[in-house]
Short mmCIF file of C-alpha atoms in Angstrom, two decimals:
data_model
loop_
_atom_site.label_atom_id
_atom_site.label_comp_id
_atom_site.label_asym_id
_atom_site.label_seq_id
_atom_site.Cartn_x
_atom_site.Cartn_y
_atom_site.Cartn_z
CA LYS A 1 -121.94 -199.91 128.55
CA LYS A 2 -125.66 -199.99 127.76
CA GLN A 3 -126.33 -197.05 130.05
CA PHE A 4 -123.51 -195.06 128.45
CA GLN A 5 -124.92 -195.86 125.01
CA ARG A 6 -128.37 -194.68 126.04
CA VAL A 7 -127.05 -191.42 127.48
CA SER A 8 -124.56 -190.71 124.68
CA THR A 9 -127.07 -191.29 121.90
CA SER A 10 -129.40 -188.70 123.40
CA CYS A 11 -126.69 -186.01 123.26
CA SER A 12 -125.77 -183.90 120.26
CA VAL A 13 -122.20 -183.34 121.49
CA LEU A 14 -119.85 -185.40 123.67
CA ILE A 15 -116.85 -183.85 125.37
CA ALA A 16 -114.28 -186.02 127.11
CA CYS A 17 -111.65 -184.73 129.48
CA ARG A 18 -109.21 -186.38 131.85
CA VAL A 19 -109.24 -189.65 129.89
CA SER A 20 -106.37 -191.57 128.34
CA PRO A 21 -105.51 -191.30 124.63
CA LEU A 22 -106.84 -194.82 124.06
CA GLN A 23 -110.13 -194.01 125.76
CA LYS A 24 -110.55 -190.93 123.55
CA ALA A 25 -110.13 -193.05 120.40
CA GLU A 26 -112.48 -195.72 121.79
CA LEU A 27 -115.12 -193.08 122.48
CA VAL A 28 -115.01 -191.91 118.85
CA GLU A 29 -115.23 -195.49 117.58
CA PHE A 30 -118.09 -196.26 119.97
CA ILE A 31 -120.12 -193.32 118.70
CA ARG A 32 -119.42 -194.14 115.05
CA LYS A 33 -120.60 -197.74 115.52
CA ASN A 34 -123.55 -197.30 117.90
CA VAL A 35 -125.34 -194.10 116.90
CA GLU A 36 -127.99 -194.15 114.18
CA PRO A 37 -128.12 -192.38 111.80
CA SER A 38 -124.36 -192.50 111.52
CA PRO A 39 -122.94 -189.12 112.61
CA VAL A 40 -119.95 -187.25 111.25
CA THR A 41 -117.38 -187.37 114.03
CA LEU A 42 -115.04 -184.47 114.71
CA ALA A 43 -112.03 -184.59 117.00
CA ILE A 44 -110.07 -181.54 118.13
CA GLY A 45 -106.69 -181.89 119.76
CA ASP A 46 -103.53 -179.98 120.50
CA GLY A 47 -100.98 -182.59 121.53
CA ALA A 48 -99.57 -186.05 121.01
CA ASN A 49 -102.09 -187.51 123.45
CA ASP A 50 -104.90 -186.52 121.05
CA VAL A 51 -103.49 -188.23 117.94
CA PRO A 52 -105.37 -191.57 118.32
CA MET A 53 -108.66 -189.69 118.72
CA ILE A 54 -107.95 -187.46 115.71
CA GLN A 55 -107.12 -190.49 113.58
CA ALA A 56 -110.27 -192.34 114.64
CA ALA A 57 -112.58 -189.43 113.79
CA GLN A 58 -113.82 -188.68 110.30
CA VAL A 59 -112.68 -185.06 110.59
CA GLY A 60 -109.63 -184.16 112.67
CA ILE A 61 -108.51 -180.69 113.68
CA GLY A 62 -105.04 -180.15 115.07
CA ILE A 63 -104.15 -177.03 117.00
CA ALA A 64 -100.52 -175.96 116.95
CA GLY A 65 -99.26 -175.04 120.36
CA ARG A 66 -96.78 -175.59 123.14
CA GLU A 67 -97.34 -179.34 123.17
CA GLY A 68 -95.76 -179.83 119.76
CA ARG A 69 -96.99 -180.52 116.25
CA GLN A 70 -98.02 -184.17 116.48
CA ALA A 71 -101.75 -183.33 116.44
CA VAL A 72 -101.28 -180.96 113.51
CA ASN A 73 -99.29 -183.53 111.54
CA ASN A 74 -102.03 -186.16 111.97
CA SER A 75 -105.08 -183.98 111.35
CA ASP A 76 -107.22 -183.07 108.36
CA PHE A 77 -107.20 -179.39 109.25
CA ALA A 78 -104.63 -177.39 111.19
CA ILE A 79 -105.14 -174.09 112.97
CA ALA A 80 -102.75 -171.98 114.97
CA GLN A 81 -104.99 -171.06 117.90
CA PHE A 82 -108.30 -172.10 119.46
CA ARG A 83 -109.84 -168.76 118.47
CA PHE A 84 -109.72 -169.78 114.79
CA LEU A 85 -111.93 -172.78 115.52
CA GLU A 86 -115.20 -170.82 115.31
CA ARG A 87 -114.59 -169.66 111.75
CA LEU A 88 -113.39 -173.09 110.66
CA LEU A 89 -116.47 -174.85 112.01
CA LEU A 90 -119.17 -172.32 111.21
CA LEU A 91 -117.98 -171.02 107.85
CA HIS A 92 -115.98 -173.81 106.24
CA GLY A 93 -118.08 -176.49 107.89
CA ARG A 94 -121.23 -175.00 106.37
CA TRP A 95 -119.62 -174.82 102.92
CA ASN A 96 -118.50 -178.45 103.01
CA TYR A 97 -121.38 -180.27 104.72
#
């Protein structure tokens, strides 16, 4: 755990794949508690397996798709496709943060 903390705090972005929904949420909580200064956490998901992670993050983005609308229903922002993510992050993110 200490080694993971050392490595994760030296990164500006963490991407997790092939982990369980609980592990995704735990990763967000771990970063929120152990990184100083406290970062703004963002979670992006497109299915029901991403809902715990989206709820644990300060900003959640749900992407509507073939996997259903669970991520969209539990997110702060909803987009229809991944291609709209760039504008949401770079334009609206700049305006709001």
